[in-house]
Coordinates of C-alpha atoms and ligand atoms in Angstrom, one line a residue:
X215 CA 0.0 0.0 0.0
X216 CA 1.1 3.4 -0.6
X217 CA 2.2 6.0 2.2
X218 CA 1.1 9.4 1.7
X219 CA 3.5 11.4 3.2
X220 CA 1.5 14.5 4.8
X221 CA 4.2 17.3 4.8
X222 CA 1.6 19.4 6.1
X223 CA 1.4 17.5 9.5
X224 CA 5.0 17.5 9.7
X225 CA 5.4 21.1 9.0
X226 CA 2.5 21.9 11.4
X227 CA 4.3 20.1 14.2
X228 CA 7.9 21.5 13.5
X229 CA 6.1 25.3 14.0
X230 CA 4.5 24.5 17.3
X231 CA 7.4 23.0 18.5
X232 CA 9.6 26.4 17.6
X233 CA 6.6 28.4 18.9
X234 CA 6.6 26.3 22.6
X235 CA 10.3 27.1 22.2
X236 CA 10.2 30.3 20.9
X237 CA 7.9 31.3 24.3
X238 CA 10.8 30.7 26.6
X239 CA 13.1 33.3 25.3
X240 CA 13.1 37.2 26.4
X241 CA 13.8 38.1 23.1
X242 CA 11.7 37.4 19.5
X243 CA 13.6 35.8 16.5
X244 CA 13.2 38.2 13.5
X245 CA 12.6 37.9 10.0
X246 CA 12.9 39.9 7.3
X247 CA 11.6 38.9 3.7
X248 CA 12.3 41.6 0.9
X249 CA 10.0 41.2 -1.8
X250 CA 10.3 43.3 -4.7
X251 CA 7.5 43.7 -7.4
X252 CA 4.2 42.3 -8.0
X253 CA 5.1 38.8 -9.1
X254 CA 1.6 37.7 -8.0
X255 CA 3.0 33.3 -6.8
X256 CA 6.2 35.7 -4.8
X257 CA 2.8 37.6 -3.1
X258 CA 1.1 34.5 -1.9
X259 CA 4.1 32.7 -0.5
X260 CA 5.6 36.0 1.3
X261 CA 2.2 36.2 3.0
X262 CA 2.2 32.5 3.7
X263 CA 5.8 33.2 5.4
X264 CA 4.8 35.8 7.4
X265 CA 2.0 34.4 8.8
X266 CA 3.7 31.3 10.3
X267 CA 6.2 33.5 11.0
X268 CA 4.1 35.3 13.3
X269 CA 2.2 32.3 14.4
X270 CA 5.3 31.1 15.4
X271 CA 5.8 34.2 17.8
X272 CA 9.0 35.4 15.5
X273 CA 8.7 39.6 15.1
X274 CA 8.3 39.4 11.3
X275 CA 8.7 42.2 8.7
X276 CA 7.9 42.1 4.8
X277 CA 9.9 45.1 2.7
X278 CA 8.0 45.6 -0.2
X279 CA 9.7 47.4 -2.7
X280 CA 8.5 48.3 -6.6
X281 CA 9.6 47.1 -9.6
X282 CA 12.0 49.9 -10.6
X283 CA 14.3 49.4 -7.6
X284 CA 18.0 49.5 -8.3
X285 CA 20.7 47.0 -7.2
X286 CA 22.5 49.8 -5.1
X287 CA 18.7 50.9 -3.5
X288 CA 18.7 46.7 -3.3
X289 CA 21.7 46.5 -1.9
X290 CA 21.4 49.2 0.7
X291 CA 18.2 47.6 2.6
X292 CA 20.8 44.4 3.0
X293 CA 23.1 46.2 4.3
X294 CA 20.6 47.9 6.7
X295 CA 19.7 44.5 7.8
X296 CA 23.2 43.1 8.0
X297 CA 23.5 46.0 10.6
X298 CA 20.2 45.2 12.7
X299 CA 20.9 43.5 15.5
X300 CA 17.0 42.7 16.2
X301 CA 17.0 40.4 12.6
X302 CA 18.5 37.3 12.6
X303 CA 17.5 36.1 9.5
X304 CA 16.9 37.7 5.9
X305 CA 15.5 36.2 3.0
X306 CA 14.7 37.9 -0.7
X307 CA 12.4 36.2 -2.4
X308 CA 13.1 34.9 -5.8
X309 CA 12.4 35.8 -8.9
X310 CA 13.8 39.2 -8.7
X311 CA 13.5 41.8 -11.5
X312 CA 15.7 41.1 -15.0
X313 CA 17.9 44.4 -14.2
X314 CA 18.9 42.9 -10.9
X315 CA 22.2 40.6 -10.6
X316 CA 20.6 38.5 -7.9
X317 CA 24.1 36.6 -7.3
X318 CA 25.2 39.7 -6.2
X319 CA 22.2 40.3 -4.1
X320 CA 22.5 37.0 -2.7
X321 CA 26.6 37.7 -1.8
X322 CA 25.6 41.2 -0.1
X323 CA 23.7 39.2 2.8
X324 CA 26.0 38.2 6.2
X325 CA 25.9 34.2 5.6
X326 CA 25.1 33.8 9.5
X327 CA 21.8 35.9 8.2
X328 CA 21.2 34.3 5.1
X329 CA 17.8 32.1 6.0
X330 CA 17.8 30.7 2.6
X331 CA 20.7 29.1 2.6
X332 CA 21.9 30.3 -0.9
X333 CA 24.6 32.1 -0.1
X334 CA 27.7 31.0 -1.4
X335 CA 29.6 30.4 2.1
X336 CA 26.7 28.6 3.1
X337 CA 26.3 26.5 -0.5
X338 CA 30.1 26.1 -0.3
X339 CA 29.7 24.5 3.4
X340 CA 26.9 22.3 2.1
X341 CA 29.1 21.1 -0.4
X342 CA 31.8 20.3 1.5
X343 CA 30.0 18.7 4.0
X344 CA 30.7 21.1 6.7
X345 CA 27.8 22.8 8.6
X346 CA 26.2 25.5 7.5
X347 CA 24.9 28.2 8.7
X348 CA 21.2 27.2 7.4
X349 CA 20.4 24.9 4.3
X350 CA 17.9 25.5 1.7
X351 CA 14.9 25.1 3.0
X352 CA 13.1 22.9 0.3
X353 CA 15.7 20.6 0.1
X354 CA 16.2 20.4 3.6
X355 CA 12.2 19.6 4.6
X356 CA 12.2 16.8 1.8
X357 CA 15.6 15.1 3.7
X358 CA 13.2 15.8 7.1
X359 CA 10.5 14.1 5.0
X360 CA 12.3 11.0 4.0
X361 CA 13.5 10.4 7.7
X362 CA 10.2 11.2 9.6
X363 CA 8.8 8.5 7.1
X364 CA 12.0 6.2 8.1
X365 CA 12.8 6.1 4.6
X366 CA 16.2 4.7 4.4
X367 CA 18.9 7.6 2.0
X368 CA 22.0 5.2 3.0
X369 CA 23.2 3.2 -0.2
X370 CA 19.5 4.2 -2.3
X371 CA 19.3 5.0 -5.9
X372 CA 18.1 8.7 -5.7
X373 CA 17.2 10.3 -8.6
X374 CA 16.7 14.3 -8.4
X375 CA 15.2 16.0 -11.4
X376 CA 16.1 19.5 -11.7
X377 CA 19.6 21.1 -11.1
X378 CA 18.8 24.7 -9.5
X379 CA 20.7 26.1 -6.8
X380 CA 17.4 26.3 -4.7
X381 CA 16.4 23.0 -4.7
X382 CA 18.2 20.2 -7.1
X383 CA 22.0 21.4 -6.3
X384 CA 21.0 21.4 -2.6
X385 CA 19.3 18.3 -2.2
X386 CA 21.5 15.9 -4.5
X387 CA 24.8 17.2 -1.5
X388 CA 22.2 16.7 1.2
X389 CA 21.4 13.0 -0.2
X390 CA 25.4 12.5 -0.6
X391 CA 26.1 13.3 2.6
X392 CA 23.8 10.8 3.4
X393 CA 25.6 8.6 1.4
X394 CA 22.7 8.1 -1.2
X395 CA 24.1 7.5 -4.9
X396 CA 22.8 10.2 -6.3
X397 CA 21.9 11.1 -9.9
X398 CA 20.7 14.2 -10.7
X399 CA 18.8 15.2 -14.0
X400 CA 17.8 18.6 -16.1
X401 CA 16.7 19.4 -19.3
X402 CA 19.2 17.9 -21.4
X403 CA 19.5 14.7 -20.0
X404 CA 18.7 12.0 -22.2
X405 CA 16.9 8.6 -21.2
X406 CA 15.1 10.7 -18.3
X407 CA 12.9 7.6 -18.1
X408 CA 15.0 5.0 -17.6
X409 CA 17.0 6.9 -14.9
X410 CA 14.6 7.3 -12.9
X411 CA 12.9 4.2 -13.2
X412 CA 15.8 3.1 -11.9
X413 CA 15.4 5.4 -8.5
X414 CA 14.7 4.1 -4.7
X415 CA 14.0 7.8 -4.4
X416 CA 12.6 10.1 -7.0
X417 CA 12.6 13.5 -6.3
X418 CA 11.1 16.2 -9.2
X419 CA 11.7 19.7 -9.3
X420 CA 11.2 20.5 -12.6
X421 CA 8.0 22.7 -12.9
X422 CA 6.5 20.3 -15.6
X423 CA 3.0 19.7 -14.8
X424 CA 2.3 16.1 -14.1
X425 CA 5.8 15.1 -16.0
X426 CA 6.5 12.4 -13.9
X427 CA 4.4 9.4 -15.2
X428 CA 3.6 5.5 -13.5
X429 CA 6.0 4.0 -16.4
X430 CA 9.2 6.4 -14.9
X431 CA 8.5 4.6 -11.3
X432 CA 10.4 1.8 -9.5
X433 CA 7.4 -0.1 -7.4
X434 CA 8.0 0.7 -4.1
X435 CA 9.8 4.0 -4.6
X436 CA 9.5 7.1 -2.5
X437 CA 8.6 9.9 -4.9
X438 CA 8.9 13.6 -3.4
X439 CA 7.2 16.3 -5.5
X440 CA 8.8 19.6 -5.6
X441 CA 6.7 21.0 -8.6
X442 CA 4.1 24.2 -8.1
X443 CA 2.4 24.4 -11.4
X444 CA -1.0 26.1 -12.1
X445 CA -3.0 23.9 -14.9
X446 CA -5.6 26.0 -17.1
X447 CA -8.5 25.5 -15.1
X448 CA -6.3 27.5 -12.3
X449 CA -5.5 24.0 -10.2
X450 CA -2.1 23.4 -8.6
X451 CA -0.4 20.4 -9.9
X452 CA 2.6 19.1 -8.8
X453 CA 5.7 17.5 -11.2
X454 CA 4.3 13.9 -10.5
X455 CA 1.1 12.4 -12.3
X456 CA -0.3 11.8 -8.7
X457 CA -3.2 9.7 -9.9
X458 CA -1.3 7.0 -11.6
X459 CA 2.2 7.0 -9.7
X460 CA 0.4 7.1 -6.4
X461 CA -0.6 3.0 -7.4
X462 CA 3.1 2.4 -7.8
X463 CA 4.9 4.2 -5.6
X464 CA 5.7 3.3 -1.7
X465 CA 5.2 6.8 -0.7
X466 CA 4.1 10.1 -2.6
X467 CA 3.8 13.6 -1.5
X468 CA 0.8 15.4 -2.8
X469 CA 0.7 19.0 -4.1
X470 CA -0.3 20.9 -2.2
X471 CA 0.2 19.3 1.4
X472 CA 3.7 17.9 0.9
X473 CA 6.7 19.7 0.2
X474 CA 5.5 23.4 0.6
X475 CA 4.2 23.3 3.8
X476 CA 7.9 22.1 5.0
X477 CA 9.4 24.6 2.5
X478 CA 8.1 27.2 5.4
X479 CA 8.8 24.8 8.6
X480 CA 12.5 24.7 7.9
X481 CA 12.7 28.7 7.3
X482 CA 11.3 28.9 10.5
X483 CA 13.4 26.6 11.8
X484 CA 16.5 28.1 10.4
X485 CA 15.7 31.5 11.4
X486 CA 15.6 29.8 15.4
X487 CA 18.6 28.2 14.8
X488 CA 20.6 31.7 13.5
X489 CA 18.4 33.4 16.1
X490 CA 20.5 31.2 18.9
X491 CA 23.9 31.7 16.9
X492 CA 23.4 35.7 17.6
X493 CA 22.3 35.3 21.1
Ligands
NAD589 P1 14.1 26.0 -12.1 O1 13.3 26.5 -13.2 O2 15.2 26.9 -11.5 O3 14.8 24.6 -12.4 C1 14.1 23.6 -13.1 C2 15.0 22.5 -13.5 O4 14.3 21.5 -14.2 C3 16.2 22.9 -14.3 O5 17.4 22.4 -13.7 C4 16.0 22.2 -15.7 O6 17.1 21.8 -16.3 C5 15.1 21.1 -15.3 N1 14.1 20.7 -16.4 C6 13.3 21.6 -17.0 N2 12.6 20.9 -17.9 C7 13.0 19.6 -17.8 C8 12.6 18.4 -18.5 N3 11.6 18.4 -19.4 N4 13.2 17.3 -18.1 C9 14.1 17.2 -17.1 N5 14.5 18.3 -16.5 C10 13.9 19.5 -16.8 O7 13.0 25.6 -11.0 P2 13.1 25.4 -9.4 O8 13.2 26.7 -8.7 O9 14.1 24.4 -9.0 O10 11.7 24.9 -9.1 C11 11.2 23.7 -9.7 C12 9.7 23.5 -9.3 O11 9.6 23.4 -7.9 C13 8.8 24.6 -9.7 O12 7.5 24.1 -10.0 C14 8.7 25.5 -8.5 O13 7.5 26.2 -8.4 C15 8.7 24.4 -7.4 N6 9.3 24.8 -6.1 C16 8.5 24.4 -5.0 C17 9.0 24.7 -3.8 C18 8.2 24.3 -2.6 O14 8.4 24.8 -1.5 N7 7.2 23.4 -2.8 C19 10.2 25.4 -3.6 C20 10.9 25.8 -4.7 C21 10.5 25.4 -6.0

């Protein structure tokens, strides 16, 4: 039988946790998310952050600035924030703007602030398998997924589809250091199929709607979807063709109620943790 794996119930735990914690200390955690334009997907899941955020008993801000920013306006709210002793974490939501370097962006934020994880100390650390300051927070809820579920990573076939520094790059160093053999696959890989039909865990981040099909799946493998795709009708579909890999699998996440939900968890729980590190 197949295991759904509820993300949601996961996530919802993880915040109440940091919120019983959270209660104990003098002092509130703080957040800062910089959003910048109307990028209406960036909108819903700033909110989203702030809310927990706030749930969680963290002093939360959102800086919403327009369109027409410039890098060095950009820059100078990061610098403002490096300097602010009452934020501990700061996070600028992705897409930005096509005149803005966002690797540069990224660089301007102090690593022990950078929430996301993205930063290039922080990537670098990853990498190397020393400990960052925070890890990505997608790829870091699925690895929370796969061992809440007892999923064994050691000596599996995992198969990540999708090579972006938020999630793919992240993930496929969180799954080695977990000593997973890990393939990971993008746009031009050829035989995607076979690959992954070959996985013991099949992770997609692609933003394909409903790419992954039954015929791409090992029986019993743990599939993780990553995708956020809105169909025609307006529906949110995940990467995976839920309805026909969920017969085959061993354990699927649904969209929505898998991997977002955690997506949030972990930045709260990564603000905490550089909340601690500055106090
Ligand atoms: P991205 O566009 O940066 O990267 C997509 C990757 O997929 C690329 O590496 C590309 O090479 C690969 N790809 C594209 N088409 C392919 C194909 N036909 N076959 C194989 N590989 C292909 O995207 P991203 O930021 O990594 O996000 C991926 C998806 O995950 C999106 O739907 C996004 O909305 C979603 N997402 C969800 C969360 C969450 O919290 N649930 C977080 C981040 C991203």
């Amino acid at each position: 039988m197949t295991v759904l794996i509820r993300g949601k119930e996961l996530a919802e735990k993880i915040v109440d946790e940091i919120e019983k914690e959270v209660k104990n200390y003098d002092k509130k955690p703080g957040l800062t998310v910089i959003i910048v334009g109307e990028n209406p997907a960036s909108k819903v899941y700033v909110n989203k952050k702030k809310k927990t955020a706030e749930k969680a008993g963290f002093n939360s801000e959102v800086i919403e600035l327009p369109e027409t920013v410039s890098q060095q306006e950009l820059e100078n709210y990061i610098d403002n924030l490096n300097n602010n002793p009452a934020v501990d974490g700061i996070l600028v939501q992705l897409p930005l703007p096509g005149h803005i370097n966002a690797y540069d962006i990224i660089e301007k934020i102090n690593p022990e602030k950078d929430v996301d994880g993205f930063h290039p100390v922080n990537a670098g650390k990853l990498v190397t398998g020393l400990n960052p300051y925070a890890v990505s927070c997608t790829p870091y809820g699925i690895v929370r997924l796969l061992e809440e579920n007892n999923i064994e990573i050691e000596g599996k076939n995992a198969v990540v589809i999708g090579r972006s520094n938020i999630v793919g790059k992240p993930l496929a160093s969180l799954l080695l250091n977990r000593n997973a053999t890990v393939t990971v696959c993008h746009s031009r890989t050829k035989n995607l199929k076979e690959i992954c039909s070959r996985a013991d865990i099949l992770v997609a981040a692609v933003g394909r709607a409903k790419l992954v099909k039954a015929d791409w799946v090992k029986p019993g493998a743990a599939v993780i979807d990553v995708g956020m795709n809105r169909t025609e009708d307006g529906k949110l579909a995940g990467d995976v063709d839920f309805d026909e890999v969920s017969e085959k699998a061993g354990y699927i996440t649904p969209v929505p109620g898998g991997v977002g939900p955690m997506t949030i968890a972990i930045l709260l729980f990564n603000t905490l943790k550089l909340f601690k590190l500055h106090n």
